[in-house]
Coordinates of C-alpha atoms in Angstrom, one line a residue:
M7 CA 53.4 92.7 251.7
G8 CA 56.3 94.9 249.7
K9 CA 54.3 94.4 246.8
S10 CA 50.9 95.3 248.6
L11 CA 52.4 98.5 249.5
C12 CA 53.7 99.2 246.3
C13 CA 49.8 98.5 244.6
F14 CA 48.4 100.5 247.3
L15 CA 50.2 103.5 246.7
L16 CA 50.1 103.5 243.1
C17 CA 46.4 103.1 243.8
F18 CA 46.5 106.4 245.7
L19 CA 48.3 108.7 243.1
V20 CA 46.4 107.6 240.4
L21 CA 43.5 108.6 242.7
F22 CA 45.1 111.1 243.7
S23 CA 46.3 113.1 240.1
F24 CA 42.4 112.2 239.4
C25 CA 41.2 114.4 242.2
S26 CA 43.0 117.0 241.3
A27 CA 43.0 117.1 237.5
R28 CA 39.0 117.4 238.2
Q29 CA 39.9 121.0 239.8
Q30 CA 41.9 122.0 237.1
N31 CA 40.2 122.9 234.1
E32 CA 41.7 123.0 230.6
C33 CA 43.0 126.7 229.2
S34 CA 44.4 126.1 225.7
I35 CA 43.3 129.7 224.7
S36 CA 44.2 131.3 221.1
R37 CA 41.6 134.1 221.8
L38 CA 39.4 136.1 224.3
N39 CA 36.1 137.6 223.2
A40 CA 34.0 139.6 225.2
Q41 CA 30.8 137.2 225.6
R42 CA 27.2 138.3 225.8
P43 CA 24.4 136.2 226.8
S44 CA 23.4 133.5 224.8
N45 CA 20.6 132.1 226.5
R46 CA 17.4 134.5 227.4
I47 CA 14.2 132.8 230.1
Q48 CA 11.6 135.2 230.4
S49 CA 9.7 135.2 233.8
E50 CA 5.9 136.0 235.3
A51 CA 8.7 139.2 236.6
G52 CA 11.7 139.2 235.0
V53 CA 14.0 137.8 233.0
T54 CA 16.7 135.5 233.0
E55 CA 20.1 135.8 231.5
V56 CA 22.7 133.2 231.1
F57 CA 26.5 133.2 229.6
D58 CA 27.5 130.1 227.8
H59 CA 29.9 128.1 230.6
K60 CA 30.6 126.1 227.8
N61 CA 32.4 128.1 226.2
D62 CA 36.4 128.3 226.1
Q63 CA 37.2 131.2 229.1
F64 CA 34.6 130.4 231.5
Q65 CA 35.7 126.0 230.9
C66 CA 39.0 127.3 231.7
A67 CA 38.2 130.0 234.2
G68 CA 35.5 126.8 235.7
V69 CA 32.5 129.2 236.2
A70 CA 29.4 129.9 235.0
V71 CA 27.6 133.6 234.7
V72 CA 23.6 134.1 235.0
R73 CA 21.7 137.7 234.9
Y74 CA 18.9 137.8 236.7
I75 CA 16.8 140.9 235.9
I76 CA 13.5 141.3 238.8
E77 CA 10.4 143.7 238.2
P78 CA 9.1 145.4 241.1
T79 CA 7.8 143.4 244.0
G80 CA 9.4 140.1 242.0
L81 CA 10.4 137.2 243.4
L82 CA 13.8 134.9 242.2
L83 CA 12.6 131.4 243.8
P84 CA 14.2 129.8 246.5
S85 CA 17.2 127.8 245.3
Y86 CA 20.6 126.3 245.8
V87 CA 23.5 125.3 243.8
N88 CA 26.1 122.6 243.7
A89 CA 28.9 125.2 243.9
P90 CA 29.4 128.5 245.6
Q91 CA 28.1 131.8 244.4
L92 CA 29.5 135.7 244.8
M93 CA 26.5 137.9 243.7
Y94 CA 26.7 141.9 242.3
I95 CA 24.1 144.4 242.5
V96 CA 24.2 146.4 239.8
Q97 CA 21.6 148.3 240.2
G98 CA 18.0 148.6 242.6
R99 CA 17.5 147.1 245.5
G100 CA 15.6 144.6 247.3
L101 CA 15.4 141.7 250.2
Q102 CA 17.9 138.5 250.2
G103 CA 17.7 135.5 252.8
V104 CA 19.8 132.8 253.2
L105 CA 18.9 129.2 254.1
V106 CA 20.6 127.5 256.7
T107 CA 18.7 123.8 257.4
G108 CA 19.5 123.5 261.4
C109 CA 19.5 127.2 262.6
P110 CA 16.6 129.1 264.6
E111 CA 14.1 131.5 262.8
T112 CA 15.7 134.5 264.3
F113 CA 13.3 137.2 262.4
Q114 CA 10.1 136.8 264.7
S115 CA 6.4 139.0 265.3
F116 CA 5.1 138.2 268.7
Q117 CA 2.8 141.2 268.8
E118 CA -0.3 138.9 268.4
S119 CA 0.9 136.4 271.3
Q120 CA 1.8 138.8 273.9
D121 CA -2.1 139.8 273.5
G122 CA -2.7 136.3 273.6
Q123 CA -0.4 135.9 277.0
K124 CA -2.3 138.9 278.7
Q125 CA -5.4 137.4 278.1
G126 CA -4.0 134.6 279.3
R127 CA -3.0 136.3 282.7
E128 CA -5.6 138.5 283.1
Q129 CA -8.1 134.9 283.0
Q130 CA -6.2 133.1 285.1
G131 CA -6.5 136.2 288.1
Q132 CA -10.3 135.6 287.6
Q133 CA -9.7 132.0 288.4
G134 CA -7.6 133.0 291.5
Q135 CA -10.3 134.9 292.9
E136 CA -12.6 132.4 292.4
Q137 CA -10.4 129.6 294.0
Q138 CA -10.0 132.0 296.9
G139 CA -13.8 132.0 297.2
Q140 CA -14.3 128.6 297.3
Q141 CA -12.0 128.0 299.9
E142 CA -13.6 130.5 302.3
Q143 CA -17.0 129.2 301.7
Q144 CA -15.1 125.3 302.3
E145 CA -13.7 126.8 306.1
Q146 CA -17.3 128.0 306.7
Q147 CA -18.6 124.5 306.2
Q148 CA -16.3 123.5 308.1
G149 CA -17.3 125.5 311.1
R150 CA -21.1 124.7 310.8
E151 CA -20.2 121.0 310.7
Q152 CA -18.8 121.2 314.6
Q153 CA -22.1 122.7 315.8
G154 CA -23.5 119.3 315.3
Q155 CA -23.4 115.5 313.8
Q156 CA -26.9 115.3 312.5
Q157 CA -26.6 118.9 311.0
G158 CA -22.9 117.9 309.8
R159 CA -23.7 114.4 308.0
E160 CA -26.2 116.3 305.8
Q161 CA -24.1 119.3 305.6
Q162 CA -21.2 117.1 304.7
G163 CA -23.5 115.5 301.4
Q164 CA -23.4 118.7 300.2
Q165 CA -20.3 119.3 300.2
G166 CA -19.7 115.8 298.2
R167 CA -22.2 117.4 295.4
E168 CA -20.4 120.7 295.7
Q169 CA -16.9 119.5 296.3
Q170 CA -18.1 117.0 292.6
G171 CA -19.3 120.6 290.9
Q172 CA -16.5 122.5 292.2
Q173 CA -14.4 119.4 290.2
Q174 CA -15.3 119.7 287.3
G175 CA -15.7 123.5 287.2
R176 CA -11.7 123.2 287.5
E177 CA -11.7 120.8 284.3
Q178 CA -13.6 123.0 282.2
Q179 CA -11.5 126.1 283.0
G180 CA -8.3 123.8 282.5
Q181 CA -10.1 122.7 278.6
G182 CA -10.6 126.8 278.1
R183 CA -7.2 127.6 279.5
E184 CA -5.5 125.1 276.6
Q185 CA -7.9 125.7 273.8
Q186 CA -6.8 129.7 274.3
G187 CA -3.4 128.7 274.1
Q188 CA -3.7 126.7 271.7
Q189 CA -5.6 129.7 269.8
G190 CA -2.3 132.0 271.0
Q191 CA 0.1 129.7 269.3
Q192 CA -1.7 129.9 266.3
F193 CA -2.0 133.8 266.1
R194 CA 1.7 134.2 267.5
G195 CA 3.0 135.7 264.0
D196 CA 5.5 135.0 261.7
Q197 CA 8.7 133.6 262.3
H198 CA 11.7 133.2 259.7
Q199 CA 15.6 133.4 258.8
K200 CA 17.6 136.3 258.5
I201 CA 16.3 138.5 255.9
E202 CA 18.7 141.7 254.5
E203 CA 18.1 144.7 252.8
V204 CA 20.3 144.8 249.3
R205 CA 20.9 147.7 247.2
E206 CA 23.5 148.5 244.1
G207 CA 27.2 147.7 244.9
D208 CA 26.9 145.0 247.3
V209 CA 28.4 141.7 247.1
F210 CA 26.5 138.9 248.6
S211 CA 27.9 135.3 249.0
V212 CA 26.2 132.0 248.8
P213 CA 27.7 128.9 250.2
T214 CA 27.1 125.3 248.4
G215 CA 23.9 123.7 249.2
F216 CA 22.3 127.3 251.4
G217 CA 19.9 128.1 250.3
H218 CA 18.5 131.4 248.6
Y219 CA 16.0 133.7 247.0
I220 CA 15.6 137.5 246.4
Y221 CA 12.6 140.0 246.2
N222 CA 12.7 142.8 244.1
N223 CA 11.1 146.0 247.1
G224 CA 12.0 148.9 245.2
N225 CA 10.4 151.2 242.0
R226 CA 12.9 150.2 239.8
R227 CA 14.9 146.9 237.7
L228 CA 17.1 145.0 239.9
T229 CA 19.5 143.7 238.1
V230 CA 21.9 140.3 239.7
V231 CA 24.7 139.2 238.3
S232 CA 25.9 135.6 240.2
V233 CA 29.1 133.8 239.2
V234 CA 28.5 129.7 240.3
D235 CA 32.4 128.3 241.2
I236 CA 31.8 124.8 239.6
S237 CA 35.4 124.1 239.8
N238 CA 35.4 124.7 243.5
Q239 CA 36.2 121.5 245.7
A240 CA 32.7 121.8 247.4
N241 CA 31.4 120.6 243.8
Q242 CA 31.5 116.9 244.3
L243 CA 30.0 116.8 240.8
D244 CA 30.7 117.1 237.3
F245 CA 31.6 120.5 235.9
Q246 CA 28.0 121.3 235.6
P247 CA 26.5 124.2 237.3
R248 CA 23.4 122.7 238.5
R249 CA 20.4 124.7 240.1
F250 CA 17.5 123.0 242.7
Y251 CA 14.8 125.2 242.9
L252 CA 12.8 124.3 246.0
A253 CA 9.4 125.9 244.4
G254 CA 7.7 126.3 241.0
N255 CA 8.3 124.7 237.3
P256 CA 11.3 126.6 236.4
Q257 CA 13.4 125.8 233.2
N258 CA 17.3 124.8 233.6
E259 CA 18.6 127.8 233.4
F260 CA 22.1 126.2 232.3
Q261 CA 20.5 124.2 229.6
Q262 CA 21.5 125.9 226.1
K263 CA 18.5 125.6 223.7
Q264 CA 19.6 122.8 221.7
Q265 CA 19.7 120.7 224.6
Q266 CA 16.6 122.1 225.5
Q267 CA 14.9 121.0 222.0
Q268 CA 16.2 117.5 222.1
E269 CA 15.1 116.9 225.5
Q270 CA 11.1 118.2 224.3
Q271 CA 10.9 115.7 221.5
Q272 CA 12.6 113.2 223.7
Q273 CA 10.2 114.2 226.9
G274 CA 7.2 113.6 223.5
Q275 CA 8.1 110.7 222.6
Q276 CA 8.4 108.6 225.9
Q277 CA 4.9 110.9 226.7
E278 CA 3.9 108.5 223.6
G279 CA 5.0 106.0 225.2
R280 CA 3.4 106.8 228.7
E281 CA 0.1 106.9 226.7
K282 CA 0.3 103.3 225.2
Q283 CA 0.6 102.4 228.3
G284 CA -2.7 102.0 230.0
R285 CA -4.2 103.0 233.2
E286 CA -1.9 101.9 235.6
G287 CA 1.0 104.1 233.9
Q288 CA -1.3 107.2 234.0
Q289 CA -2.2 107.1 237.5
R290 CA 1.8 106.7 238.7
Q291 CA 2.3 109.7 236.9
Q292 CA -0.3 111.8 238.6
Q293 CA 1.1 110.3 241.9
Q294 CA 4.3 112.2 240.7
G295 CA 4.3 116.0 240.5
E296 CA 5.2 117.5 236.7
G297 CA 6.7 120.5 237.7
N298 CA 11.0 120.8 237.8
N299 CA 11.5 121.6 241.4
I300 CA 12.8 119.2 243.9
F301 CA 9.8 117.9 245.1
S302 CA 8.7 117.2 241.9
G303 CA 9.5 113.8 241.8
F304 CA 8.7 112.6 244.6
D305 CA 5.3 110.7 245.5
A306 CA 2.7 113.0 246.4
E307 CA 1.5 110.9 248.9
R308 CA 4.9 109.8 250.8
L309 CA 5.7 114.0 250.9
A310 CA 2.0 114.5 252.6
E311 CA 3.1 112.0 255.3
A312 CA 6.3 113.5 255.6
F313 CA 4.9 116.8 255.6
N314 CA 1.7 116.2 257.6
V315 CA -0.9 118.1 255.3
D316 CA -3.6 117.7 252.7
V317 CA -2.5 115.9 249.2
E318 CA -3.9 118.8 247.6
I319 CA -1.1 121.3 249.0
I320 CA 1.0 118.9 248.2
R321 CA 0.2 119.3 244.6
K322 CA 0.9 123.2 245.1
L323 CA 4.5 122.3 246.3
Q324 CA 5.1 120.4 243.6
G325 CA 4.1 123.4 240.8
Q326 CA 2.0 121.6 239.2
N327 CA 0.6 123.3 236.1
D328 CA 2.7 126.6 237.4
R329 CA 3.8 128.2 234.4
R330 CA 5.2 131.6 236.1
G331 CA 9.1 130.7 235.0
N332 CA 11.6 131.1 238.2
I333 CA 10.8 134.5 238.8
I334 CA 7.5 135.4 240.0
K335 CA 5.6 138.3 241.3
V336 CA 4.2 138.3 244.6
H337 CA 0.7 140.2 244.9
G338 CA 0.4 142.8 247.0
G339 CA 3.9 143.2 248.1
L340 CA 6.5 140.4 250.5
Q341 CA 5.0 140.8 254.2
A342 CA 7.9 139.5 256.5
V343 CA 10.0 140.8 259.5
L344 CA 12.7 143.4 259.3
P345 CA 14.5 146.0 261.8
P346 CA 14.0 149.0 261.0
R347 CA 16.8 150.2 258.0
R348 CA 18.7 152.8 260.4
Q349 CA 19.7 149.7 262.8
Q350 CA 21.1 148.2 259.8
E351 CA 23.0 150.5 258.5
Q352 CA 24.7 151.2 262.0
Q353 CA 25.9 147.8 261.7
Q354 CA 27.2 148.1 258.6
D355 CA 29.0 151.2 260.2
D356 CA 30.4 149.4 262.8
P357 CA 33.9 148.0 262.4
L358 CA 33.6 145.1 264.9
Y359 CA 30.6 144.2 262.6
A360 CA 32.4 144.0 259.8
Q361 CA 35.3 142.8 260.9
G362 CA 34.1 140.2 263.2
N363 CA 34.6 140.4 267.1
G364 CA 37.6 137.8 267.3
Y365 CA 35.9 134.8 267.7
E366 CA 35.2 132.1 265.3
E367 CA 31.4 133.1 263.5
T368 CA 28.9 129.8 263.6
I369 CA 27.1 129.8 260.3
C370 CA 24.0 130.8 261.9
S371 CA 25.3 134.1 262.9
M372 CA 27.4 134.3 259.6
K373 CA 27.7 137.4 257.7
F374 CA 26.8 137.0 254.3
R375 CA 26.8 140.6 252.8
Q376 CA 29.4 143.5 252.2
N377 CA 29.1 146.9 250.3
I378 CA 31.9 147.7 247.8
G379 CA 29.8 149.9 245.6
D380 CA 30.4 153.3 247.7
P381 CA 33.4 155.6 246.5
R382 CA 34.0 156.7 250.1
R383 CA 35.3 153.2 251.1
A384 CA 37.3 152.9 248.4
D385 CA 40.2 151.2 248.8
V386 CA 42.6 152.7 246.1
Y387 CA 41.5 156.1 244.8
T388 CA 43.6 158.6 242.1
P389 CA 41.7 162.5 241.9
R390 CA 41.4 162.7 238.3
G391 CA 41.8 158.2 237.6
G392 CA 39.2 156.8 239.6
H393 CA 39.0 154.4 242.2
R394 CA 38.5 150.5 243.8
S395 CA 37.2 148.9 246.7
S396 CA 37.5 145.0 247.4
V397 CA 36.1 142.3 249.1
T398 CA 38.2 139.7 250.7
S399 CA 38.1 136.7 253.4
Y400 CA 39.6 139.5 255.8
D401 CA 36.7 141.6 255.1
L402 CA 33.5 138.9 255.0
P403 CA 35.2 135.8 256.7
V404 CA 32.5 133.3 255.1
L405 CA 34.5 133.6 252.1
R406 CA 37.7 131.7 253.9
R407 CA 36.3 128.3 254.0
L408 CA 32.4 128.4 252.6
V409 CA 33.0 129.9 249.0
Q410 CA 36.7 130.9 248.6
L411 CA 35.5 133.5 246.0
S412 CA 36.3 137.6 245.9
A413 CA 36.1 140.9 244.5
H414 CA 36.6 144.1 243.3
K415 CA 34.7 147.2 241.8
G416 CA 36.3 150.0 239.7
H417 CA 35.2 152.9 238.2
L418 CA 37.6 154.6 235.8
Y419 CA 37.3 158.4 235.2
Q420 CA 37.1 159.3 231.6
D421 CA 40.6 157.9 229.2
A422 CA 42.2 157.0 233.1
V423 CA 44.1 153.5 232.7
L424 CA 44.4 150.6 235.1
L425 CA 47.9 149.6 234.8
P426 CA 49.6 146.1 233.1
F427 CA 48.4 143.7 236.0
Y428 CA 48.4 140.1 236.2
T429 CA 46.6 137.9 238.7
G430 CA 49.2 135.5 241.3
N431 CA 46.8 132.8 242.2
A432 CA 43.2 133.1 240.6
N433 CA 41.0 133.8 237.5
S434 CA 39.3 136.9 236.7
I435 CA 35.7 137.1 235.7
I436 CA 35.0 141.3 234.3
Y437 CA 31.8 142.0 234.1
V438 CA 30.7 145.6 232.4
I439 CA 28.8 147.6 234.4
R440 CA 28.4 151.3 232.6
G441 CA 30.5 152.7 230.0
S442 CA 33.6 151.3 228.0
A443 CA 36.9 150.4 227.3
R444 CA 39.9 148.5 225.6
I445 CA 41.1 145.7 227.0
Q446 CA 44.2 144.2 225.9
V447 CA 45.4 140.5 227.3
V448 CA 48.8 138.8 226.7
K449 CA 49.5 135.4 227.7
E450 CA 53.3 133.4 228.4
Q451 CA 55.8 134.4 225.2
G452 CA 53.6 137.7 224.5
E453 CA 50.7 136.7 222.9
T454 CA 48.0 138.5 222.7
V455 CA 44.8 137.0 223.3
A456 CA 42.8 139.8 223.7
N457 CA 42.7 143.8 221.9
E458 CA 38.9 144.2 221.4
E459 CA 36.6 147.2 223.2
I460 CA 34.0 145.8 225.8
Q461 CA 30.5 147.5 226.7
E462 CA 28.0 147.6 229.2
G463 CA 26.5 143.9 230.0
Q464 CA 29.1 141.9 228.7
V465 CA 31.8 139.1 230.1
I466 CA 35.0 138.3 229.3
V467 CA 37.4 136.3 231.3
V468 CA 41.1 137.2 232.1
P469 CA 42.9 133.7 233.3
Q470 CA 45.4 133.4 236.3
N471 CA 48.8 135.0 235.5
F472 CA 47.5 136.6 231.7
A473 CA 48.6 140.3 231.7
A474 CA 45.6 143.0 231.2
L475 CA 45.5 146.6 230.4
I476 CA 42.7 148.7 230.4
K477 CA 42.1 152.0 229.2
A478 CA 38.7 153.8 229.7
R479 CA 36.7 155.3 227.2
D480 CA 35.4 158.9 226.8
S481 CA 32.6 157.6 229.0
G482 CA 34.2 156.2 231.6
F483 CA 34.1 152.2 232.7
E484 CA 32.8 151.3 235.6
Y485 CA 32.5 147.2 236.1
V486 CA 33.0 144.5 238.7
A487 CA 35.9 141.9 238.9
F488 CA 35.2 138.3 240.5
K489 CA 38.4 136.5 241.3
T490 CA 38.1 132.3 241.7
H491 CA 40.0 133.1 245.2
E492 CA 39.5 134.5 248.1
N493 CA 42.1 136.5 248.9
A494 CA 43.2 137.8 245.0
R495 CA 46.4 138.7 244.6
I496 CA 47.1 141.5 242.5
N497 CA 50.7 142.2 240.9
T498 CA 51.4 145.3 238.7
L499 CA 53.8 145.6 236.3
A500 CA 53.8 149.8 236.1
G501 CA 53.4 151.9 238.7
N502 CA 54.9 152.4 242.8
L503 CA 54.1 149.4 243.8
S504 CA 55.0 146.8 240.2
L505 CA 57.4 144.9 239.5
I506 CA 59.6 147.1 237.7
R507 CA 59.3 149.7 240.4
A508 CA 61.0 146.7 242.6
L509 CA 64.0 146.2 240.3
P510 CA 67.3 148.3 240.6
V511 CA 68.1 150.5 237.7
Q512 CA 70.9 148.6 236.9
V513 CA 69.5 145.7 236.5
I514 CA 66.6 147.5 234.5
A515 CA 69.3 149.4 232.1
S516 CA 70.8 146.1 231.8
A517 CA 68.0 144.2 230.6
Y518 CA 66.1 146.2 228.6
Q519 CA 69.7 147.6 226.9
T520 CA 68.3 151.3 227.7
S521 CA 70.1 153.8 229.9
D522 CA 70.6 154.7 233.2
N523 CA 68.7 157.4 232.9
Q524 CA 65.8 156.1 230.5
A525 CA 65.5 153.1 233.1
R526 CA 65.0 155.5 235.9
Q527 CA 61.8 157.2 233.9
L528 CA 60.6 153.6 233.4
K529 CA 61.2 153.0 237.1
H530 CA 59.9 156.3 238.7
N531 CA 57.6 158.4 235.7
R532 CA 54.6 156.2 236.7
Q533 CA 53.7 157.6 240.3
E534 CA 50.2 155.7 241.1
S535 CA 49.6 152.2 242.2
T536 CA 47.0 151.0 240.4
I537 CA 44.7 153.1 238.4
G538 CA 46.5 155.7 236.5
A539 CA 44.9 159.4 235.5
P540 CA 45.6 160.6 231.8
G541 CA 48.7 161.1 229.9
S542 CA 49.4 163.9 227.5
A543 CA 47.5 164.8 224.9
S544 CA 49.9 163.2 222.2
S545 CA 49.9 159.6 223.8
R546 CA 46.1 159.8 223.9
S547 CA 45.4 160.8 220.2
Q548 CA 48.1 158.2 219.3
Y549 CA 46.3 155.5 221.0
R550 CA 43.1 156.5 219.7
A551 CA 44.9 156.3 216.6
S552 CA 45.7 153.1 216.9
A553 CA 43.0 151.4 218.2

């Protein structure tokens, strides 16, 4: 008994350590560099730019980063991913939908169905009047029956024939109502799940396995940055990001060029082998799809049976001979059911709508979007320094359990400083929206792992507990930082809320071998909490000379 218990505990510990190690990434980083996209995929109505997720810093953070540039009337095809993702609208506006299996189609248009119901009510009224007239005729006939038996028998025969004709008329009227009801159902309008308008500065989340699509209904390009948290516990596969498209014939965006070339060579060899197999192999290949969406691998006839449609429709579902890519053009524009924009803005401004009503939200009514680009909603503001806004699970409850990510958007004015900080419980993935800045990152033992300028469109990772300092250049600096925790805890090393500020003067003086006056300067000279206004001219010139 004791041996079996020990064996069980040993197996449990091994399994537990394996599962725990699966969620922890190797972070032996000696150098951090700002990254640009390593792969660019052109589609019919846009471009997909992918950062190399196998880079050391992305491996350390356990994330993959993708940028979508969608042209006007362009549609990013519906898909789902094996890990949660957080997206930020860099510029433009559009429509985005999150697809949740089992939830009702709450956006509905009933105009045509109401017209059909009105016609049905009018027809039913006419039928009721006809039935009343028929009943009156029957009563008159029954009164005449009492006048004589012979006349009654003749009238009864006539009544029998009349009743048969009336019954046939009622059956025809019932069939007509059924046909009209079917026609009303065929022309009852559109129904679909919730669609939201998104604009610059919006952050929206997509939980693991939830379907998602984006459409550009604006007049300029729509740029979206997506961070996929592949190290999240919700991902039960390996540390490879996987996007499952529901439509089209798109390329694998997370596959590097060398892998694509190798697979193309393998596919070419397999194609030569299939050509030699004969007619049976060719027929089996024709029955299965040749696209790259999730339906392509199924047998076309079986799918036709599952959808209860013709096989020719399934061929289109499987994306055969589709060369448009993952961002397609919607000719004539997207026609969808949407509430008035004013109503959406009122809901966005309503604090009860933003924070919840005190009851647990259901998945079907859950909110997925929050705007952090409006400076009027800033959490931190310095008049000469800049501002910062954040979104956490307190603002967006979906982040708590289903996504476990958060973000903040910062804007540093010219020469302003983001005071030295570190994130105690999350990795930070910083994407540069506009402008430029010099960033310094320091790891344990005081080793500098980054000291370079980062510019628009670049990404750099600041690992958990690594300290960073950012100083904006002349053009200012706008960025969005994605955090791998739903409530990222940012700790500052300078300013009025910093660790230094929390220390007694004597501890500072003893630790740094300074006088009490110098210790007080370290503790009190910087009054801002997060964003520091530009310093003196001498300090700026010294920084520029060292840079």
